Amino acid sequence: MSEQTTLVTGATGKSGRRVVNQLRAAGVPVRAAARHGEHPFDWTDRTTWDRALEGVRSVYLVPLDGTTLVRPFVEAAVRHGVRRVVLASGRGIDDPHYAKDDSGILEGMLDGERAVQESGLEWTISRPGWFAQNFSEGFFADAVRTGELRLPAGDGAASFVDAEDIAAVVVAALTGDGHAGQVYELSGPRALTLTEVAATISGATGREIRYVPLSVEEHVAELVREGWSSADAAGFAEIVGPIRRGTDAYLSDGVQRALGRPPRTFAAFADATAAAGGWPS
Ligand SMILES: NC(=O)c1ccc[n+]([C@@H]2O[C@H](COP(=O)([O-])OP(=O)(O)OC[C@H]3O[C@@H](n4cnc5c(N)ncnc54)[C@H](OP(=O)(O)O)[C@@H]3O)[C@@H](O)[C@H]2O)c1
């Protein structure tokens, strides 16, 4: 492996996969690490960490949510001579009113941010809001498949960000100058309600997708009827809370600051996903 190798963890996920693709398109040697990826890596098996870090100069770090493993991993990275790290985090993690954190996801992210900031490495933090890709390959893809987004989001809106833009910011920070010490909060160019999201996906796919607003209680009851545990159902409903409350509707300027261009619109994301055959059907 070249000394210039870039390690990407979470390499099969929504952001990591795109970081791998964009780095390779730019000719950068990449080690694509995940449990089921090209390079086997498991956050919960520390014997896989050293092999992942061998000969690596830069790392895109997608943490295992709900853990504080970033800190020991960054310490290992320093021992291996890594120079630069870009950390996947999230908007809202430093807002105590953002969401309940029963599973320790937000606390884990905050600890990870502190760990990279204290590491002595060149660090950059990516803090995206809601990914647009949650509708095509994430939390809400099954709902899009059924044609009904049945969610407790009320009339709330969120400024969904395209994971291609997230990846472009990460790649710029991994490969370019001027990004060290930056915390990039990332959003799309406009906040959309779920009614607008459904209409945009309908327009791109030619299928009717409807948003059906539910109360939190109705949503939890539906998930439990589908076989979810009450705790998981309540946790999922809580994830949607920031959309319902409008706390993820604000716009962030990270894409513009990092890339010198505005973020892609949700409509452009929806059309590009349709052109690539990426909508669940
Ligand atoms: N989705 C959103 O709207 C959103 C918004 C803000 C922030 N975030 C945060 O952004 C980060 C990245 O999210 P994402 O949506 O890109 O991720 P994702 O699509 O959920 O993918 C998770 C990745 O982690 C890997 N992984 C899971 N368990 C692992 C383990 N034990 N060891 C090693 N790898 C493991 C998975 O691959 P394998 O299964 O092959 O191991 C996969 O590559 C997360 O921290 C998330 O909380 C997400």
PDB file of N, CA and C and ligand atoms in Angstrom, residues 10-16 34-37 41-44 62-65 88-90 109 128-131 134 139, ligand 1:
ATOM      1  N   GLY A  10     -16.707   2.791   7.477  1.00  0.00           N
ATOM      2  CA  GLY A  10     -18.099   2.932   7.033  1.00  0.00           C
ATOM      3  C   GLY A  10     -18.180   2.977   5.512  1.00  0.00           C
ATOM      4  N   ALA A  11     -17.256   2.243   4.855  1.00  0.00           N
ATOM      5  CA  ALA A  11     -17.064   2.407   3.404  1.00  0.00           C
ATOM      6  C   ALA A  11     -18.197   1.851   2.570  1.00  0.00           C
ATOM      7  N   THR A  12     -19.111   1.097   3.210  1.00  0.00           N
ATOM      8  CA  THR A  12     -20.263   0.588   2.458  1.00  0.00           C
ATOM      9  C   THR A  12     -21.517   1.424   2.739  1.00  0.00           C
ATOM     10  N   GLY A  13     -21.366   2.453   3.563  1.00  0.00           N
ATOM     11  CA  GLY A  13     -22.540   3.227   3.990  1.00  0.00           C
ATOM     12  C   GLY A  13     -22.829   4.409   3.067  1.00  0.00           C
ATOM     13  N   LYS A  14     -23.818   5.194   3.465  1.00  0.00           N
ATOM     14  CA  LYS A  14     -24.311   6.264   2.590  1.00  0.00           C
ATOM     15  C   LYS A  14     -23.234   7.318   2.307  1.00  0.00           C
ATOM     16  N   SER A  15     -22.518   7.734   3.339  1.00  0.00           N
ATOM     17  CA  SER A  15     -21.487   8.748   3.065  1.00  0.00           C
ATOM     18  C   SER A  15     -20.177   8.083   2.650  1.00  0.00           C
ATOM     19  N   GLY A  16     -19.778   7.009   3.365  1.00  0.00           N
ATOM     20  CA  GLY A  16     -18.473   6.387   3.106  1.00  0.00           C
ATOM     21  C   GLY A  16     -18.337   5.863   1.681  1.00  0.00           C
ATOM     22  N   ALA A  34     -14.999  -1.859   6.186  1.00  0.00           N
ATOM     23  CA  ALA A  34     -16.295  -2.078   6.856  1.00  0.00           C
ATOM     24  C   ALA A  34     -16.367  -3.571   7.169  1.00  0.00           C
ATOM     25  N   ARG A  35     -17.386  -3.976   7.909  1.00  0.00           N
ATOM     26  CA  ARG A  35     -17.477  -5.411   8.208  1.00  0.00           C
ATOM     27  C   ARG A  35     -17.664  -6.220   6.925  1.00  0.00           C
ATOM     28  N   HIS A  36     -18.460  -5.668   5.986  1.00  0.00           N
ATOM     29  CA  HIS A  36     -18.754  -6.413   4.763  1.00  0.00           C
ATOM     30  C   HIS A  36     -18.094  -5.760   3.551  1.00  0.00           C
ATOM     31  N   GLY A  37     -17.075  -4.968   3.772  1.00  0.00           N
ATOM     32  CA  GLY A  37     -16.451  -4.238   2.661  1.00  0.00           C
ATOM     33  C   GLY A  37     -15.240  -4.968   2.110  1.00  0.00           C
ATOM     34  N   PHE A  41     -13.163  -4.803   8.543  1.00  0.00           N
ATOM     35  CA  PHE A  41     -12.868  -3.958   9.704  1.00  0.00           C
ATOM     36  C   PHE A  41     -14.105  -3.941  10.574  1.00  0.00           C
ATOM     37  N   ASP A  42     -13.889  -4.194  11.874  1.00  0.00           N
ATOM     38  CA  ASP A  42     -15.035  -4.187  12.786  1.00  0.00           C
ATOM     39  C   ASP A  42     -14.677  -3.325  13.988  1.00  0.00           C
ATOM     40  N   TRP A  43     -15.467  -2.297  14.212  1.00  0.00           N
ATOM     41  CA  TRP A  43     -15.222  -1.416  15.355  1.00  0.00           C
ATOM     42  C   TRP A  43     -15.142  -2.207  16.650  1.00  0.00           C
ATOM     43  N   THR A  44     -15.911  -3.285  16.762  1.00  0.00           N
ATOM     44  CA  THR A  44     -15.985  -4.002  18.033  1.00  0.00           C
ATOM     45  C   THR A  44     -14.880  -5.060  18.168  1.00  0.00           C
ATOM     46  N   VAL A  62     -16.020   7.177  10.118  1.00  0.00           N
ATOM     47  CA  VAL A  62     -17.468   7.068  10.378  1.00  0.00           C
ATOM     48  C   VAL A  62     -17.591   6.228  11.638  1.00  0.00           C
ATOM     49  N   PRO A  63     -17.930   6.836  12.770  1.00  0.00           N
ATOM     50  CA  PRO A  63     -17.912   6.111  14.038  1.00  0.00           C
ATOM     51  C   PRO A  63     -19.011   5.053  14.107  1.00  0.00           C
ATOM     52  N   LEU A  64     -18.882   4.167  15.064  1.00  0.00           N
ATOM     53  CA  LEU A  64     -19.985   3.252  15.374  1.00  0.00           C
ATOM     54  C   LEU A  64     -20.895   4.007  16.331  1.00  0.00           C
ATOM     55  N   ASP A  65     -22.094   4.371  15.871  1.00  0.00           N
ATOM     56  CA  ASP A  65     -22.987   5.217  16.671  1.00  0.00           C
ATOM     57  C   ASP A  65     -23.260   4.589  18.030  1.00  0.00           C
ATOM     58  N   ALA A  88     -16.949  12.029  10.706  1.00  0.00           N
ATOM     59  CA  ALA A  88     -18.389  12.148  10.455  1.00  0.00           C
ATOM     60  C   ALA A  88     -19.090  12.378  11.781  1.00  0.00           C
ATOM     61  N   SER A  89     -19.787  13.516  11.877  1.00  0.00           N
ATOM     62  CA  SER A  89     -20.550  13.822  13.079  1.00  0.00           C
ATOM     63  C   SER A  89     -21.951  14.221  12.621  1.00  0.00           C
ATOM     64  N   GLY A  90     -22.623  15.079  13.355  1.00  0.00           N
ATOM     65  CA  GLY A  90     -23.976  15.449  12.943  1.00  0.00           C
ATOM     66  C   GLY A  90     -24.374  16.797  13.504  1.00  0.00           C
ATOM     67  N   MET A 109     -20.965  11.120  19.658  1.00  0.00           N
ATOM     68  CA  MET A 109     -20.459  12.028  18.621  1.00  0.00           C
ATOM     69  C   MET A 109     -19.668  13.182  19.239  1.00  0.00           C
ATOM     70  N   PRO A 128     -23.297  16.947   9.077  1.00  0.00           N
ATOM     71  CA  PRO A 128     -24.469  17.092   8.215  1.00  0.00           C
ATOM     72  C   PRO A 128     -25.763  17.062   9.001  1.00  0.00           C
ATOM     73  N   GLY A 129     -26.805  17.651   8.429  1.00  0.00           N
ATOM     74  CA  GLY A 129     -28.161  17.437   8.913  1.00  0.00           C
ATOM     75  C   GLY A 129     -28.713  16.185   8.242  1.00  0.00           C
ATOM     76  N   TRP A 130     -30.032  16.126   8.105  1.00  0.00           N
ATOM     77  CA  TRP A 130     -30.681  14.942   7.522  1.00  0.00           C
ATOM     78  C   TRP A 130     -30.201  14.675   6.104  1.00  0.00           C
ATOM     79  N   PHE A 131     -29.786  13.417   5.845  1.00  0.00           N
ATOM     80  CA  PHE A 131     -29.362  13.051   4.503  1.00  0.00           C
ATOM     81  C   PHE A 131     -30.597  12.920   3.595  1.00  0.00           C
ATOM     82  N   ASN A 134     -31.724   9.294   3.002  1.00  0.00           N
ATOM     83  CA  ASN A 134     -32.567   8.504   3.912  1.00  0.00           C
ATOM     84  C   ASN A 134     -33.820   8.009   3.195  1.00  0.00           C
ATOM     85  N   PHE A 139     -33.384   5.209   6.427  1.00  0.00           N
ATOM     86  CA  PHE A 139     -34.540   5.023   7.312  1.00  0.00           C
ATOM     87  C   PHE A 139     -35.884   4.916   6.575  1.00  0.00           C
TER      88      PHE A 139
HETATM   89  N1  LIG B   1     -28.513   9.483   8.031  1.00  0.00           N
HETATM   90  C1  LIG B   1     -28.586  10.758   8.421  1.00  0.00           C
HETATM   91  O1  LIG B   1     -29.522  11.504   8.071  1.00  0.00           O
HETATM   92  C2  LIG B   1     -27.487  11.330   9.284  1.00  0.00           C
HETATM   93  C3  LIG B   1     -27.534  12.702   9.603  1.00  0.00           C
HETATM   94  C4  LIG B   1     -26.501  13.238  10.372  1.00  0.00           C
HETATM   95  C5  LIG B   1     -25.453  12.447  10.793  1.00  0.00           C
HETATM   96  N2  LIG B   1     -25.463  11.111  10.480  1.00  0.00           N
HETATM   97  C6  LIG B   1     -24.315  10.316  10.957  1.00  0.00           C
HETATM   98  O2  LIG B   1     -23.403  10.166   9.886  1.00  0.00           O
HETATM   99  C7  LIG B   1     -22.620   8.988  10.104  1.00  0.00           C
HETATM  100  C8  LIG B   1     -22.550   8.201   8.834  1.00  0.00           C
HETATM  101  O3  LIG B   1     -23.821   7.777   8.503  1.00  0.00           O
HETATM  102  P1  LIG B   1     -24.128   7.023   7.167  1.00  0.00           P
HETATM  103  O4  LIG B   1     -25.603   7.237   6.958  1.00  0.00           O
HETATM  104  O5  LIG B   1     -23.154   7.350   6.096  1.00  0.00           O
HETATM  105  O6  LIG B   1     -23.862   5.531   7.607  1.00  0.00           O
HETATM  106  P2  LIG B   1     -24.668   4.255   7.171  1.00  0.00           P
HETATM  107  O7  LIG B   1     -25.173   4.399   5.777  1.00  0.00           O
HETATM  108  O8  LIG B   1     -25.629   3.906   8.265  1.00  0.00           O
HETATM  109  O9  LIG B   1     -23.493   3.194   7.153  1.00  0.00           O
HETATM  110  C9  LIG B   1     -22.865   2.737   8.320  1.00  0.00           C
HETATM  111  C10 LIG B   1     -21.504   2.156   7.922  1.00  0.00           C
HETATM  112  O10 LIG B   1     -20.875   1.681   9.090  1.00  0.00           O
HETATM  113  C11 LIG B   1     -20.483   0.318   8.878  1.00  0.00           C
HETATM  114  N3  LIG B   1     -20.569  -0.388  10.142  1.00  0.00           N
HETATM  115  C12 LIG B   1     -21.679  -0.665  10.871  1.00  0.00           C
HETATM  116  N4  LIG B   1     -21.333  -1.355  11.982  1.00  0.00           N
HETATM  117  C13 LIG B   1     -19.984  -1.506  11.941  1.00  0.00           C
HETATM  118  C14 LIG B   1     -19.031  -2.131  12.790  1.00  0.00           C
HETATM  119  N5  LIG B   1     -19.377  -2.771  13.933  1.00  0.00           N
HETATM  120  N6  LIG B   1     -17.732  -2.075  12.437  1.00  0.00           N
HETATM  121  C15 LIG B   1     -17.320  -1.470  11.296  1.00  0.00           C
HETATM  122  N7  LIG B   1     -18.167  -0.866  10.454  1.00  0.00           N
HETATM  123  C16 LIG B   1     -19.497  -0.888  10.775  1.00  0.00           C
HETATM  124  C17 LIG B   1     -21.440  -0.215   7.849  1.00  0.00           C
HETATM  125  O11 LIG B   1     -20.848  -1.252   7.072  1.00  0.00           O
HETATM  126  P3  LIG B   1     -20.930  -2.818   7.429  1.00  0.00           P
HETATM  127  O12 LIG B   1     -22.361  -3.082   7.821  1.00  0.00           O
HETATM  128  O13 LIG B   1     -20.503  -3.477   6.159  1.00  0.00           O
HETATM  129  O14 LIG B   1     -19.965  -3.007   8.531  1.00  0.00           O
HETATM  130  C18 LIG B   1     -21.596   1.011   6.956  1.00  0.00           C
HETATM  131  O15 LIG B   1     -20.526   1.076   6.029  1.00  0.00           O
HETATM  132  C19 LIG B   1     -23.275   8.249  11.290  1.00  0.00           C
HETATM  133  O16 LIG B   1     -22.526   8.497  12.442  1.00  0.00           O
HETATM  134  C20 LIG B   1     -24.646   8.916  11.392  1.00  0.00           C
HETATM  135  O17 LIG B   1     -25.156   8.902  12.701  1.00  0.00           O
HETATM  136  C21 LIG B   1     -26.424  10.552   9.723  1.00  0.00           C
END
